[in-house]
Short mmCIF file of C-alpha atoms in Angstrom, two decimals:
data_model
loop_
_atom_site.label_atom_id
_atom_site.label_comp_id
_atom_site.label_asym_id
_atom_site.label_seq_id
_atom_site.Cartn_x
_atom_site.Cartn_y
_atom_site.Cartn_z
CA MET A 1 -15.88 -0.29 4.39
CA LEU A 2 -13.71 0.30 1.28
CA GLY A 3 -13.28 3.51 -0.90
CA LEU A 4 -11.36 6.54 -0.58
CA PRO A 5 -13.01 9.41 -2.75
CA LYS A 6 -10.40 11.45 -4.76
CA GLY A 7 -9.00 14.40 -2.80
CA GLU A 8 -10.00 13.23 0.48
CA VAL A 9 -8.26 11.93 3.52
CA PHE A 10 -10.09 10.04 6.35
CA LEU A 11 -9.48 6.94 8.40
CA VAL A 12 -11.72 4.04 9.50
CA PRO A 13 -11.24 1.47 12.20
CA TRP A 14 -9.36 -1.54 11.16
CA SER A 15 -11.48 -4.39 9.78
CA LYS A 16 -10.80 -8.27 9.34
CA ALA A 17 -12.46 -7.71 5.91
CA TRP A 18 -9.51 -6.21 4.66
CA ASN A 19 -7.34 -9.08 4.80
CA LYS A 20 -9.85 -11.10 3.12
CA GLU A 21 -10.27 -8.48 0.42
CA PHE A 22 -6.52 -8.62 -0.12
CA LEU A 23 -6.45 -12.32 -0.44
CA LEU A 24 -9.32 -12.20 -3.13
CA GLU A 25 -7.38 -9.69 -5.26
CA LYS A 26 -4.13 -11.53 -4.71
CA GLU A 27 -5.73 -14.58 -6.19
CA LYS A 28 -7.15 -12.75 -9.16
CA ILE A 29 -3.81 -11.06 -9.85
CA GLN A 30 -1.88 -14.21 -9.65
CA ASP A 31 -4.25 -16.16 -12.04
CA LEU A 32 -3.82 -13.34 -14.82
CA MET A 33 -0.19 -12.64 -14.28
CA ASN A 34 1.49 -15.81 -12.91
CA GLU A 35 4.29 -15.63 -15.49
CA TYR A 36 5.49 -12.30 -14.22
CA VAL A 37 4.78 -12.32 -10.35
CA LEU A 38 7.40 -13.30 -7.97
CA ASN A 39 5.34 -12.44 -4.81
CA ILE A 40 2.40 -10.17 -3.88
CA HIS A 41 2.35 -8.52 -0.51
CA HIS A 42 -0.35 -6.83 1.47
CA ILE A 43 1.25 -3.38 2.73
CA GLY A 44 0.07 -0.29 4.16
CA SER A 45 -2.18 0.19 7.20
CA THR A 46 -4.84 -2.03 5.95
CA SER A 47 -2.27 -4.98 6.55
CA ILE A 48 -1.72 -4.36 10.14
CA GLU A 49 -4.05 -5.53 12.65
CA HIS A 50 -5.94 -2.90 14.89
CA LEU A 51 -4.49 0.06 12.96
CA CYS A 52 -6.99 2.59 11.78
CA ALA A 53 -6.56 3.27 7.97
CA LYS A 54 -7.60 4.99 4.84
CA PRO A 55 -10.11 2.36 3.33
CA VAL A 56 -7.78 1.58 0.40
CA ILE A 57 -6.08 -1.97 -0.05
CA ASP A 58 -2.30 -1.43 -0.76
CA ILE A 59 -0.78 -4.33 -2.90
CA ALA A 60 2.75 -4.59 -3.78
CA ILE A 61 3.76 -6.99 -6.57
CA GLU A 62 7.12 -8.10 -7.20
CA VAL A 63 8.30 -8.86 -10.66
CA ARG A 64 11.74 -9.93 -12.13
CA ASP A 65 12.12 -7.08 -14.42
CA PHE A 66 10.94 -3.58 -13.76
CA ASN A 67 9.91 -3.28 -17.58
CA ASP A 68 7.33 -6.08 -16.88
CA GLY A 69 5.19 -3.32 -15.27
CA GLU A 70 4.05 -2.05 -18.57
CA LYS A 71 3.03 -5.64 -19.64
CA ALA A 72 1.22 -6.01 -16.32
CA SER A 73 -1.02 -3.04 -17.27
CA LEU A 74 -2.89 -4.99 -19.82
CA PHE A 75 -3.59 -7.76 -17.28
CA LEU A 76 -4.55 -5.29 -14.40
CA GLU A 77 -6.84 -3.36 -16.67
CA LYS A 78 -9.10 -6.57 -16.98
CA LEU A 79 -9.49 -6.30 -13.33
CA GLY A 80 -10.41 -2.68 -13.30
CA TYR A 81 -7.05 -0.98 -12.52
CA PHE A 82 -5.95 2.13 -14.08
CA TYR A 83 -2.16 2.47 -14.92
CA HIS A 84 -0.69 5.75 -13.78
CA GLY A 85 2.94 4.95 -14.98
CA THR A 86 6.13 5.35 -13.16
CA ASN A 87 6.26 9.20 -12.40
CA ILE A 88 3.77 8.98 -9.39
CA LEU A 89 6.04 7.25 -6.86
CA PRO A 90 9.84 6.42 -7.09
CA GLU A 91 10.99 3.15 -8.79
CA ARG A 92 7.35 1.69 -9.17
CA HIS A 93 4.61 1.42 -11.57
CA TYR A 94 1.48 2.53 -9.79
CA PHE A 95 -2.18 1.28 -10.37
CA SER A 96 -5.45 2.28 -8.78
CA LYS A 97 -8.89 0.84 -8.94
CA GLY A 98 -12.28 2.30 -8.34
CA GLU A 99 -13.64 5.73 -7.78
CA PRO A 100 -13.91 6.08 -4.99
CA ARG A 101 -10.41 4.26 -5.02
CA THR A 102 -10.62 0.83 -3.29
CA HIS A 103 -7.30 -0.69 -4.22
CA GLN A 104 -3.78 0.44 -5.31
CA ILE A 105 -0.97 -1.48 -6.65
CA HIS A 106 2.78 -0.64 -6.30
CA LEU A 107 4.70 -2.94 -8.83
CA TYR A 108 8.20 -3.30 -7.99
CA GLN A 109 11.28 -5.27 -9.44
CA TYR A 110 12.34 -7.87 -6.95
CA GLY A 111 14.43 -6.56 -4.12
CA ASN A 112 13.64 -2.96 -4.55
CA LYS A 113 14.62 -0.82 -1.67
CA TYR A 114 11.21 1.06 -1.08
CA LEU A 115 9.30 -2.21 -1.09
CA LEU A 116 11.74 -3.76 1.41
CA GLU A 117 11.44 -0.72 3.74
CA GLN A 118 7.50 -1.04 3.51
CA ILE A 119 7.78 -4.74 4.53
CA ARG A 120 10.03 -3.92 7.45
CA PHE A 121 8.00 -1.05 8.65
CA ARG A 122 4.75 -3.30 8.29
CA ASN A 123 6.32 -6.10 10.12
CA TYR A 124 7.74 -3.75 12.99
CA LEU A 125 4.23 -2.32 13.51
CA ARG A 126 2.65 -5.77 13.51
CA ASN A 127 4.96 -6.90 16.38
CA HIS A 128 5.37 -3.64 18.40
CA ARG A 129 2.11 -2.40 19.83
CA GLU A 130 3.56 0.73 21.39
CA ALA A 131 4.88 1.78 17.91
CA ARG A 132 1.55 0.93 16.20
CA ILE A 133 -0.32 3.11 18.70
CA GLU A 134 1.97 6.08 18.46
CA TYR A 135 1.70 5.66 14.62
CA GLU A 136 -2.03 5.70 14.79
CA GLN A 137 -2.22 8.59 16.99
CA LEU A 138 -0.17 10.53 14.54
CA LYS A 139 -2.24 9.46 11.59
CA ILE A 140 -5.37 10.55 13.41
CA ARG A 141 -4.11 13.83 14.13
CA LEU A 142 -2.74 14.39 10.63
CA ALA A 143 -6.13 13.21 8.97
CA LYS A 144 -7.97 15.92 10.90
CA LEU A 145 -5.38 18.54 9.93
CA TYR A 146 -5.19 17.56 6.12
CA LYS A 147 -8.47 16.30 5.11
CA THR A 148 -8.04 17.24 1.52
CA ASP A 149 -4.27 17.11 1.18
CA LYS A 150 -3.07 13.63 1.01
CA HIS A 151 0.48 14.68 0.00
CA THR A 152 1.02 16.61 3.16
CA TYR A 153 -0.62 14.05 5.30
CA ALA A 154 1.94 11.46 3.95
CA GLU A 155 4.93 13.81 4.12
CA GLU A 156 4.20 14.57 7.80
CA LYS A 157 4.42 10.92 8.67
CA THR A 158 7.89 10.51 7.24
CA SER A 159 9.83 11.37 10.21
CA LEU A 160 8.15 8.75 12.36
CA VAL A 161 8.32 6.19 9.69
CA GLN A 162 11.98 6.85 9.33
CA SER A 163 12.82 6.63 13.01
CA ILE A 164 11.00 3.27 13.01
CA LEU A 165 12.98 2.07 10.07
CA GLU A 166 16.19 2.96 11.80
CA LYS A 167 15.24 0.53 14.64
CA VAL A 168 14.76 -2.44 12.11
#
């Protein structure tokens, strides 16, 4: 299942289909934007086996020059993405697809600290079952508390995320 309606927060059990969906989307992006793309990563909870998640595929694209993000919007619009600009999240171009939203792209300049943190966090949870379970339990509790407040849901995860990043 993919798709998160605007203004809602809910989690679904992990699915093998998420990685397949990422790989399909990655191929489409690579075909259209090959000259700009250095790497494409599956990030977020859908990229971590056995972790429940909001049903949205998070994709990180690395480019050489941050200014290539605006050029990317022309390509990504062909795949159904909407460009939200650079003011939504720090140091990234943000795109979303669908309503309900099924995919989101975070486009970073190569070596961006926020991207590197996301990859380190993802890899840690992939390799540390106990941390993954602790994170999942927190997400479940927060999703029940903040069913219509995605910003508070995200903010309330910050201290656990930071404590994990300090271990890496």
